[in-house]
PDB file of C-alpha atoms in Angstrom:
ATOM      1  CA  MET S   1       0.000   0.000   0.000  1.00  0.00           C
ATOM      2  CA  LYS S   2       2.814   2.435   0.871  1.00  0.00           C
ATOM      3  CA  ALA S   3       4.434   1.716  -2.499  1.00  0.00           C
ATOM      4  CA  ILE S   4       1.166   2.496  -4.307  1.00  0.00           C
ATOM      5  CA  ILE S   5       0.728   5.770  -2.410  1.00  0.00           C
ATOM      6  CA  ALA S   6       4.322   6.810  -3.162  1.00  0.00           C
ATOM      7  CA  PHE S   7       3.797   5.996  -6.840  1.00  0.00           C
ATOM      8  CA  LEU S   8       0.615   8.103  -6.976  1.00  0.00           C
ATOM      9  CA  ILE S   9       2.427  11.021  -5.321  1.00  0.00           C
ATOM     10  CA  VAL S  10       5.231  10.833  -7.890  1.00  0.00           C
ATOM     11  CA  ILE S  11       2.736  10.711 -10.755  1.00  0.00           C
ATOM     12  CA  THR S  12       0.861  13.732  -9.336  1.00  0.00           C
ATOM     13  CA  LEU S  13       4.035  15.767  -8.928  1.00  0.00           C
ATOM     14  CA  PHE S  14       5.191  14.835 -12.425  1.00  0.00           C
ATOM     15  CA  SER S  15       1.901  15.856 -14.026  1.00  0.00           C
ATOM     16  CA  THR S  16       1.930  19.147 -12.089  1.00  0.00           C
ATOM     17  CA  THR S  17       5.465  20.145 -13.010  1.00  0.00           C
ATOM     18  CA  THR S  18       5.100  19.200 -16.677  1.00  0.00           C
ATOM     19  CA  GLN S  19       1.845  21.089 -17.185  1.00  0.00           C
ATOM     20  CA  ALA S  20       2.127  23.423 -20.131  1.00  0.00           C
ATOM     21  CA  GLU S  21       1.377  27.132 -20.027  1.00  0.00           C
ATOM     22  CA  ASP S  22      -0.447  28.505 -23.083  1.00  0.00           C
ATOM     23  CA  TYR S  23      -0.042  31.956 -24.638  1.00  0.00           C
ATOM     24  CA  TYR S  24      -1.965  33.649 -27.447  1.00  0.00           C
ATOM     25  CA  PHE S  25      -0.809  36.380 -29.840  1.00  0.00           C
ATOM     26  CA  GLU S  26      -2.276  38.230 -32.806  1.00  0.00           C
ATOM     27  CA  ALA S  27      -0.877  40.453 -35.537  1.00  0.00           C
ATOM     28  CA  PRO S  28      -3.840  42.414 -36.978  1.00  0.00           C
ATOM     29  CA  TYR S  29      -3.837  43.428 -40.644  1.00  0.00           C
ATOM     30  CA  PRO S  30      -0.302  42.267 -41.454  1.00  0.00           C
ATOM     31  CA  ALA S  31       1.474  43.965 -44.353  1.00  0.00           C
ATOM     32  CA  GLY S  32       2.335  41.676 -47.237  1.00  0.00           C
ATOM     33  CA  GLY S  33       1.093  40.205 -50.444  1.00  0.00           C
ATOM     34  CA  SER S  34       0.806  37.303 -52.836  1.00  0.00           C
ATOM     35  CA  ASN S  35       1.870  36.479 -56.378  1.00  0.00           C
ATOM     36  CA  VAL S  36      -0.768  33.767 -56.878  1.00  0.00           C
ATOM     37  CA  THR S  37      -2.592  34.091 -60.202  1.00  0.00           C
ATOM     38  CA  TYR S  38      -4.804  31.005 -59.952  1.00  0.00           C
ATOM     39  CA  PRO S  39      -8.468  31.885 -60.726  1.00  0.00           C
ATOM     40  CA  GLY S  40     -10.601  32.057 -57.598  1.00  0.00           C
ATOM     41  CA  LEU S  41      -7.713  32.048 -55.129  1.00  0.00           C
ATOM     42  CA  ASP S  42      -7.115  35.499 -53.639  1.00  0.00           C
ATOM     43  CA  LEU S  43      -4.416  35.713 -50.958  1.00  0.00           C
ATOM     44  CA  SER S  44      -3.854  39.426 -51.375  1.00  0.00           C
ATOM     45  CA  ASN S  45      -5.382  40.528 -48.067  1.00  0.00           C
ATOM     46  CA  ALA S  46      -5.183  39.044 -44.599  1.00  0.00           C
ATOM     47  CA  LYS S  47      -7.125  40.271 -41.576  1.00  0.00           C
ATOM     48  CA  LYS S  48      -5.003  38.701 -38.887  1.00  0.00           C
ATOM     49  CA  ILE S  49      -2.228  36.288 -37.983  1.00  0.00           C
ATOM     50  CA  LYS S  50      -3.037  34.259 -34.867  1.00  0.00           C
ATOM     51  CA  ILE S  51      -0.526  32.246 -32.856  1.00  0.00           C
ATOM     52  CA  LYS S  52      -0.847  29.793 -29.987  1.00  0.00           C
ATOM     53  CA  ALA S  53       2.403  29.150 -28.097  1.00  0.00           C
ATOM     54  CA  SER S  54       3.373  27.228 -24.971  1.00  0.00           C
ATOM     55  CA  ASN S  55       6.189  26.207 -22.679  1.00  0.00           C
ATOM     56  CA  SER S  56       6.630  23.642 -19.914  1.00  0.00           C
ATOM     57  CA  TYR S  57       8.780  22.935 -16.880  1.00  0.00           C
ATOM     58  CA  TYR S  58      11.222  20.776 -18.837  1.00  0.00           C
ATOM     59  CA  ASP S  59      11.162  23.013 -21.908  1.00  0.00           C
ATOM     60  CA  PRO S  60      10.790  26.619 -20.661  1.00  0.00           C
ATOM     61  CA  MET S  61      11.428  28.162 -24.093  1.00  0.00           C
ATOM     62  CA  MET S  62       8.173  29.527 -25.506  1.00  0.00           C
ATOM     63  CA  LYS S  63       7.438  27.694 -28.767  1.00  0.00           C
ATOM     64  CA  ILE S  64       4.806  28.096 -31.464  1.00  0.00           C
ATOM     65  CA  ASP S  65       2.216  25.308 -31.452  1.00  0.00           C
ATOM     66  CA  GLU S  66      -0.307  26.619 -33.957  1.00  0.00           C
ATOM     67  CA  LEU S  67      -0.572  29.396 -36.533  1.00  0.00           C
ATOM     68  CA  GLU S  68      -3.624  30.645 -38.375  1.00  0.00           C
ATOM     69  CA  ILE S  69      -3.812  33.298 -41.092  1.00  0.00           C
ATOM     70  CA  ILE S  70      -7.303  34.738 -41.517  1.00  0.00           C
ATOM     71  CA  PHE S  71      -7.787  35.896 -45.108  1.00  0.00           C
ATOM     72  CA  GLU S  72     -10.502  38.239 -46.337  1.00  0.00           C
ATOM     73  CA  ASN S  73     -11.114  36.393 -49.627  1.00  0.00           C
ATOM     74  CA  ALA S  74      -9.786  32.881 -49.077  1.00  0.00           C
ATOM     75  CA  THR S  75     -10.124  29.967 -46.696  1.00  0.00           C
ATOM     76  CA  ASN S  76      -8.059  30.447 -43.558  1.00  0.00           C
ATOM     77  CA  PHE S  77      -4.630  28.834 -43.473  1.00  0.00           C
ATOM     78  CA  LYS S  78      -3.785  26.721 -40.401  1.00  0.00           C
ATOM     79  CA  ALA S  79      -0.512  25.068 -39.467  1.00  0.00           C
ATOM     80  CA  SER S  80       0.773  23.023 -36.518  1.00  0.00           C
ATOM     81  CA  ASN S  81       3.560  20.561 -35.682  1.00  0.00           C
ATOM     82  CA  PHE S  82       6.221  23.244 -36.054  1.00  0.00           C
ATOM     83  CA  LYS S  83       9.918  22.474 -35.816  1.00  0.00           C
ATOM     84  CA  TYR S  84      12.284  25.145 -34.531  1.00  0.00           C
ATOM     85  CA  THR S  85      15.629  25.474 -36.318  1.00  0.00           C
ATOM     86  CA  ASN S  86      18.145  28.300 -36.583  1.00  0.00           C
ATOM     87  CA  GLY S  87      15.821  31.061 -35.408  1.00  0.00           C
ATOM     88  CA  SER S  88      12.666  30.106 -37.325  1.00  0.00           C
ATOM     89  CA  TYR S  89       9.656  27.822 -36.984  1.00  0.00           C
ATOM     90  CA  ARG S  90       8.819  25.581 -39.927  1.00  0.00           C
ATOM     91  CA  ALA S  91       5.968  23.244 -40.818  1.00  0.00           C
ATOM     92  CA  ILE S  92       4.351  21.554 -43.812  1.00  0.00           C
ATOM     93  CA  VAL S  93       0.587  21.686 -44.400  1.00  0.00           C
ATOM     94  CA  GLU S  94      -1.078  19.188 -46.731  1.00  0.00           C
ATOM     95  CA  ASP S  95      -4.003  19.993 -49.029  1.00  0.00           C
ATOM     96  CA  ALA S  96      -3.975  23.744 -48.521  1.00  0.00           C
ATOM     97  CA  TRP S  97      -6.260  25.397 -51.103  1.00  0.00           C
ATOM     98  CA  ILE S  98      -5.260  23.949 -54.504  1.00  0.00           C
ATOM     99  CA  TYR S  99      -1.828  22.754 -53.381  1.00  0.00           C
ATOM    100  CA  ARG S 100      -0.768  19.286 -52.271  1.00  0.00           C
ATOM    101  CA  LYS S 101       1.753  20.638 -49.768  1.00  0.00           C
ATOM    102  CA  VAL S 102       2.587  24.136 -48.510  1.00  0.00           C
ATOM    103  CA  TYR S 103       5.724  24.921 -46.562  1.00  0.00           C
ATOM    104  CA  VAL S 104       5.341  27.665 -43.915  1.00  0.00           C
ATOM    105  CA  GLU S 105       8.157  29.509 -42.181  1.00  0.00           C
ATOM    106  CA  VAL S 106       7.685  31.855 -39.213  1.00  0.00           C
ATOM    107  CA  MET S 107      10.417  34.159 -37.961  1.00  0.00           C
ATOM    108  CA  THR S 108      10.057  36.190 -34.766  1.00  0.00           C
ATOM    109  CA  PRO S 109      12.308  37.265 -31.882  1.00  0.00           C
ATOM    110  CA  GLU S 110      12.412  35.207 -28.697  1.00  0.00           C
ATOM    111  CA  PRO S 111      10.459  35.096 -26.596  1.00  0.00           C
ATOM    112  CA  LEU S 112       7.222  36.028 -28.315  1.00  0.00           C
ATOM    113  CA  ALA S 113       5.903  39.259 -26.815  1.00  0.00           C
ATOM    114  CA  SER S 114       3.807  42.326 -27.566  1.00  0.00           C
ATOM    115  CA  ASN S 115       5.255  44.803 -30.075  1.00  0.00           C
ATOM    116  CA  GLU S 116       7.671  42.205 -31.476  1.00  0.00           C
ATOM    117  CA  ASP S 117       7.828  41.792 -35.254  1.00  0.00           C
ATOM    118  CA  ILE S 118       6.688  38.579 -36.945  1.00  0.00           C
ATOM    119  CA  TYR S 119       7.370  37.428 -40.501  1.00  0.00           C
ATOM    120  CA  VAL S 120       5.476  34.601 -42.218  1.00  0.00           C
ATOM    121  CA  SER S 121       6.092  33.074 -45.642  1.00  0.00           C
ATOM    122  CA  LEU S 122       4.180  30.362 -47.504  1.00  0.00           C
ATOM    123  CA  ASN S 123       5.700  28.310 -50.290  1.00  0.00           C
ATOM    124  CA  VAL S 124       4.403  25.520 -52.530  1.00  0.00           C
ATOM    125  CA  VAL S 125       6.567  22.450 -51.844  1.00  0.00           C
ATOM    126  CA  GLU S 126       8.386  21.449 -55.023  1.00  0.00           C
ATOM    127  CA  PHE S 127      11.284  19.582 -53.423  1.00  0.00           C
ATOM    128  CA  GLU S 128      11.304  17.419 -50.311  1.00  0.00           C
ATOM    129  CA  GLY S 129      14.288  15.989 -48.498  1.00  0.00           C
ATOM    130  CA  VAL S 130      14.504  12.440 -47.284  1.00  0.00           C
ATOM    131  CA  LEU S 131      12.444  11.406 -44.225  1.00  0.00           C
ATOM    132  CA  ASP S 132      10.095  14.378 -44.779  1.00  0.00           C
ATOM    133  CA  ASP S 133      12.644  16.755 -43.257  1.00  0.00           C
ATOM    134  CA  VAL S 134      10.907  20.130 -43.191  1.00  0.00           C
ATOM    135  CA  ASN S 135      14.260  21.910 -43.302  1.00  0.00           C
ATOM    136  CA  MET S 136      15.010  20.325 -46.676  1.00  0.00           C
ATOM    137  CA  SER S 137      11.720  21.358 -48.291  1.00  0.00           C
ATOM    138  CA  HIS S 138      11.766  24.143 -50.858  1.00  0.00           C
ATOM    139  CA  GLY S 139       9.413  25.609 -53.416  1.00  0.00           C
ATOM    140  CA  GLN S 140       7.682  28.518 -55.072  1.00  0.00           C
ATOM    141  CA  PRO S 141       6.699  31.410 -52.735  1.00  0.00           C
ATOM    142  CA  ILE S 142       2.989  32.250 -52.810  1.00  0.00           C
ATOM    143  CA  TYR S 143       2.501  34.568 -49.827  1.00  0.00           C
ATOM    144  CA  ASP S 144       4.503  36.581 -47.314  1.00  0.00           C
ATOM    145  CA  ALA S 145       3.555  39.022 -44.567  1.00  0.00           C
ATOM    146  CA  HIS S 146       4.880  40.783 -41.514  1.00  0.00           C
ATOM    147  CA  GLY S 147       3.275  42.539 -38.570  1.00  0.00           C
ATOM    148  CA  PHE S 148       3.576  43.371 -34.885  1.00  0.00           C
ATOM    149  CA  LEU S 149       2.382  40.952 -32.246  1.00  0.00           C
ATOM    150  CA  GLU S 150      -0.175  41.728 -29.568  1.00  0.00           C
ATOM    151  CA  ASP S 151      -0.382  39.533 -26.473  1.00  0.00           C
ATOM    152  CA  VAL S 152      -4.054  38.516 -26.251  1.00  0.00           C
ATOM    153  CA  THR S 153      -3.610  35.781 -23.632  1.00  0.00           C
ATOM    154  CA  PRO S 154      -6.776  35.938 -21.490  1.00  0.00           C
ATOM    155  CA  ASP S 155      -6.347  37.776 -18.193  1.00  0.00           C
ATOM    156  CA  VAL S 156      -7.100  35.709 -15.113  1.00  0.00           C
ATOM    157  CA  LEU S 157      -8.085  37.347 -11.835  1.00  0.00           C
ATOM    158  CA  VAL S 158      -5.917  35.881  -9.061  1.00  0.00           C
ATOM    159  CA  ASP S 159      -6.541  38.086  -6.023  1.00  0.00           C
ATOM    160  CA  GLN S 160      -8.675  40.951  -4.743  1.00  0.00           C
ATOM    161  CA  GLU S 161      -8.424  43.296  -1.768  1.00  0.00           C
ATOM    162  CA  THR S 162     -10.667  46.113  -0.523  1.00  0.00           C
ATOM    163  CA  ILE S 163      -9.596  49.074   1.589  1.00  0.00           C
ATOM    164  CA  VAL S 164     -11.301  52.324   2.597  1.00  0.00           C
ATOM    165  CA  LEU S 165     -10.026  55.652   1.231  1.00  0.00           C
ATOM    166  CA  ASP S 166     -11.791  58.944   1.866  1.00  0.00           C
ATOM    167  CA  GLY S 167     -14.614  56.996   3.491  1.00  0.00           C
ATOM    168  CA  LYS S 168     -15.292  54.972   0.346  1.00  0.00           C
ATOM    169  CA  ASN S 169     -14.370  51.424  -0.677  1.00  0.00           C
ATOM    170  CA  LEU S 170     -11.421  50.968  -3.045  1.00  0.00           C
ATOM    171  CA  THR S 171     -11.270  47.490  -4.580  1.00  0.00           C
ATOM    172  CA  ILE S 172      -7.932  46.316  -6.028  1.00  0.00           C
ATOM    173  CA  GLN S 173      -7.880  43.348  -8.425  1.00  0.00           C
ATOM    174  CA  LEU S 174      -4.680  41.573  -9.452  1.00  0.00           C
ATOM    175  CA  PHE S 175      -4.330  39.683 -12.730  1.00  0.00           C
ATOM    176  CA  LYS S 176      -2.145  36.680 -13.422  1.00  0.00           C
ATOM    177  CA  ARG S 177       0.452  37.756 -15.968  1.00  0.00           C
ATOM    178  CA  ALA S 178       2.691  40.775 -16.160  1.00  0.00           C
ATOM    179  CA  LYS S 179       1.988  42.745 -19.335  1.00  0.00           C
ATOM    180  CA  SER S 180       3.751  45.177 -21.616  1.00  0.00           C
ATOM    181  CA  GLY S 181       1.809  47.528 -23.862  1.00  0.00           C
ATOM    182  CA  LEU S 182       0.784  51.078 -24.634  1.00  0.00           C
ATOM    183  CA  GLU S 183      -0.911  51.473 -21.235  1.00  0.00           C
ATOM    184  CA  GLY S 184       2.190  50.468 -19.292  1.00  0.00           C
ATOM    185  CA  GLU S 185       4.100  47.413 -18.212  1.00  0.00           C
ATOM    186  CA  GLY S 186       4.390  45.255 -15.137  1.00  0.00           C
ATOM    187  CA  PHE S 187       1.865  43.583 -12.847  1.00  0.00           C
ATOM    188  CA  LYS S 188      -1.651  44.587 -13.873  1.00  0.00           C
ATOM    189  CA  LEU S 189      -4.024  45.944 -11.224  1.00  0.00           C
ATOM    190  CA  VAL S 190      -7.578  47.115 -11.855  1.00  0.00           C
ATOM    191  CA  THR S 191      -8.927  49.477  -9.185  1.00  0.00           C
ATOM    192  CA  ASN S 192     -12.530  50.482  -8.584  1.00  0.00           C
ATOM    193  CA  TRP S 193     -12.953  53.391  -6.186  1.00  0.00           C
ATOM    194  CA  HIS S 194     -16.570  54.055  -5.288  1.00  0.00           C
ATOM    195  CA  GLY S 195     -17.536  57.444  -6.637  1.00  0.00           C
ATOM    196  CA  TYR S 196     -14.354  57.835  -8.680  1.00  0.00           C
ATOM    197  CA  GLY S 197     -14.557  54.990 -11.170  1.00  0.00           C
ATOM    198  CA  GLN S 198     -12.314  52.244 -12.497  1.00  0.00           C
ATOM    199  CA  ARG S 199      -8.646  52.544 -13.476  1.00  0.00           C
ATOM    200  CA  THR S 200      -5.838  50.240 -14.609  1.00  0.00           C
ATOM    201  CA  ILE S 201      -2.517  50.467 -12.785  1.00  0.00           C
ATOM    202  CA  TYR S 202       0.774  48.734 -13.529  1.00  0.00           C
ATOM    203  CA  LEU S 203       3.293  47.984 -10.776  1.00  0.00           C
ATOM    204  CA  PRO S 204       6.885  47.443 -11.947  1.00  0.00           C
ATOM    205  CA  ALA S 205       7.909  43.789 -12.106  1.00  0.00           C
ATOM    206  CA  PRO S 206      11.273  42.785 -10.560  1.00  0.00           C
ATOM    207  CA  PHE S 207      12.298  40.926 -13.731  1.00  0.00           C
ATOM    208  CA  PRO S 208      12.812  41.914 -17.394  1.00  0.00           C
ATOM    209  CA  MET S 209       9.577  41.910 -19.374  1.00  0.00           C
ATOM    210  CA  SER S 210      11.263  39.516 -21.809  1.00  0.00           C
ATOM    211  CA  ASP S 211      11.022  36.973 -18.948  1.00  0.00           C
ATOM    212  CA  ALA S 212       7.413  37.797 -18.030  1.00  0.00           C
ATOM    213  CA  HIS S 213       6.139  34.521 -19.502  1.00  0.00           C
ATOM    214  CA  MET S 214       8.128  32.680 -16.831  1.00  0.00           C
ATOM    215  CA  PHE S 215       6.242  34.171 -13.873  1.00  0.00           C
ATOM    216  CA  ASN S 216       2.674  34.458 -12.574  1.00  0.00           C
ATOM    217  CA  ALA S 217       1.299  36.913 -10.039  1.00  0.00           C
ATOM    218  CA  VAL S 218      -0.464  35.085  -7.196  1.00  0.00           C
ATOM    219  CA  GLY S 219      -1.353  37.631  -4.511  1.00  0.00           C
ATOM    220  CA  ILE S 220      -1.634  41.228  -3.311  1.00  0.00           C
ATOM    221  CA  GLU S 221       0.290  42.112  -0.156  1.00  0.00           C
ATOM    222  CA  LEU S 222      -0.926  45.291   1.558  1.00  0.00           C
ATOM    223  CA  GLU S 223       0.612  46.937   4.603  1.00  0.00           C
ATOM    224  CA  SER S 224      -1.281  49.614   6.527  1.00  0.00           C
ATOM    225  CA  HIS S 225       0.489  52.333   8.519  1.00  0.00           C
ATOM    226  CA  GLN S 226      -1.507  54.098  11.220  1.00  0.00           C
ATOM    227  CA  MET S 227      -0.433  57.714  11.680  1.00  0.00           C
ATOM    228  CA  PRO S 228      -0.758  59.640  14.991  1.00  0.00           C
ATOM    229  CA  ASP S 229      -3.495  61.831  13.516  1.00  0.00           C
ATOM    230  CA  GLY S 230      -5.549  58.773  12.605  1.00  0.00           C
ATOM    231  CA  PHE S 231      -4.654  58.828   8.903  1.00  0.00           C
ATOM    232  CA  VAL S 232      -3.963  55.360   7.432  1.00  0.00           C
ATOM    233  CA  ASP S 233      -1.320  55.038   4.719  1.00  0.00           C
ATOM    234  CA  TYR S 234      -0.793  51.900   2.616  1.00  0.00           C
ATOM    235  CA  SER S 235       2.081  50.113   0.919  1.00  0.00           C
ATOM    236  CA  ILE S 236       1.642  47.412  -1.699  1.00  0.00           C
ATOM    237  CA  SER S 237       3.724  44.595  -3.150  1.00  0.00           C
ATOM    238  CA  ILE S 238       2.941  41.675  -5.427  1.00  0.00           C
ATOM    239  CA  LYS S 239       3.626  38.059  -4.579  1.00  0.00           C
ATOM    240  CA  TYR S 240       4.590  36.017  -7.638  1.00  0.00           C
ATOM    241  CA  GLU S 241       5.893  32.568  -8.533  1.00  0.00           C
ATOM    242  CA  ASP S 242       7.440  30.842 -11.505  1.00  0.00           C
ATOM    243  CA  VAL S 243       4.801  29.504 -13.883  1.00  0.00           C
ATOM    244  CA  PHE S 244       5.305  25.928 -12.686  1.00  0.00           C
ATOM    245  CA  GLY S 245       4.984  26.683  -8.979  1.00  0.00           C
ATOM    246  CA  GLY S 246       8.609  25.987  -8.152  1.00  0.00           C
ATOM    247  CA  TYR S 247       9.092  28.962  -5.843  1.00  0.00           C
ATOM    248  CA  SER S 248       7.389  32.183  -4.839  1.00  0.00           C
ATOM    249  CA  GLN S 249       8.584  35.561  -3.635  1.00  0.00           C
ATOM    250  CA  SER S 250       7.417  39.156  -3.321  1.00  0.00           C
ATOM    251  CA  GLY S 251       8.289  42.171  -5.417  1.00  0.00           C
ATOM    252  CA  PRO S 252       9.418  45.509  -4.015  1.00  0.00           C
ATOM    253  CA  ILE S 253       7.145  47.380  -1.594  1.00  0.00           C
ATOM    254  CA  GLU S 254       5.619  50.455  -3.248  1.00  0.00           C
ATOM    255  CA  PRO S 255       3.626  53.359  -1.780  1.00  0.00           C
ATOM    256  CA  LEU S 256       0.035  52.833  -2.885  1.00  0.00           C
ATOM    257  CA  ALA S 257      -0.748  56.563  -2.634  1.00  0.00           C
ATOM    258  CA  MET S 258       1.613  57.373  -5.526  1.00  0.00           C
ATOM    259  CA  TYR S 259      -0.231  55.060  -7.939  1.00  0.00           C
ATOM    260  CA  ILE S 260      -3.710  56.091  -6.804  1.00  0.00           C
ATOM    261  CA  GLU S 261      -2.874  59.766  -7.213  1.00  0.00           C
ATOM    262  CA  GLN S 262      -1.435  59.144 -10.684  1.00  0.00           C
ATOM    263  CA  ALA S 263      -4.487  57.143 -11.749  1.00  0.00           C
ATOM    264  CA  TYR S 264      -7.222  59.375 -10.286  1.00  0.00           C
ATOM    265  CA  GLY S 265      -5.504  62.731  -9.988  1.00  0.00           C
ATOM    266  CA  TYR S 266      -6.419  62.754  -6.321  1.00  0.00           C
ATOM    267  CA  TYR S 267      -5.481  61.145  -3.015  1.00  0.00           C
ATOM    268  CA  PRO S 268      -7.054  61.952   0.377  1.00  0.00           C
ATOM    269  CA  TRP S 269      -3.961  63.257   2.093  1.00  0.00           C
ATOM    270  CA  PRO S 270      -4.612  64.485   5.666  1.00  0.00           C
TER     271      PRO S 270
END
């Protein structure tokens, strides 16, 4: 019985640590074109390039799992089973449109992240190497495009705290993944202050944003400081862990008042 229990524990730990993390990216209205002249096949305009990527405990590098190009005037192109070689992802898709095999190559910086450039090319396979080696396949180019990635991985609410400021409730919500975008970068907080509305705040992350896919926020840590005049001041930090739950730690302690004043243009100083 003890041996069975030990075996089940090992299996549970193995399945937990090898669980993959999924990420989603889009490049809207990529620039590019096509030289296809076949009647009825129009690859001249694409609405979006969509990418699903993942990593795991034993393979932390973020890799492309699936790619989809959404065309305005043609059936969408989908590819999977990518192989990564020399800075690019490559795959072969069978029976795409009128072609028996299409070779797709995707080039993008590592890791995938918002505002990074992506380049995609499609080619009709005219030569195949032995053993169906995708790196030995070559052919006539039929489409190419490039664009800038947006991280559209769904936000997940991981923690929520409520304090009282100026006699009114201020709710602070923390989301799972650190983000980088036009609004800011770092740990994402959404605040809702009764009577003042909702705002989005970003707290700096204690790691480069290029490594953000390796960490998840897990909790809000608030410290209250009672002043002699009765005024209560707050400090905030974010508890985070690596994406596979290997360890956890807290980021730097920040004065909450600074972020609230920046977001709302007001803070109830005594």
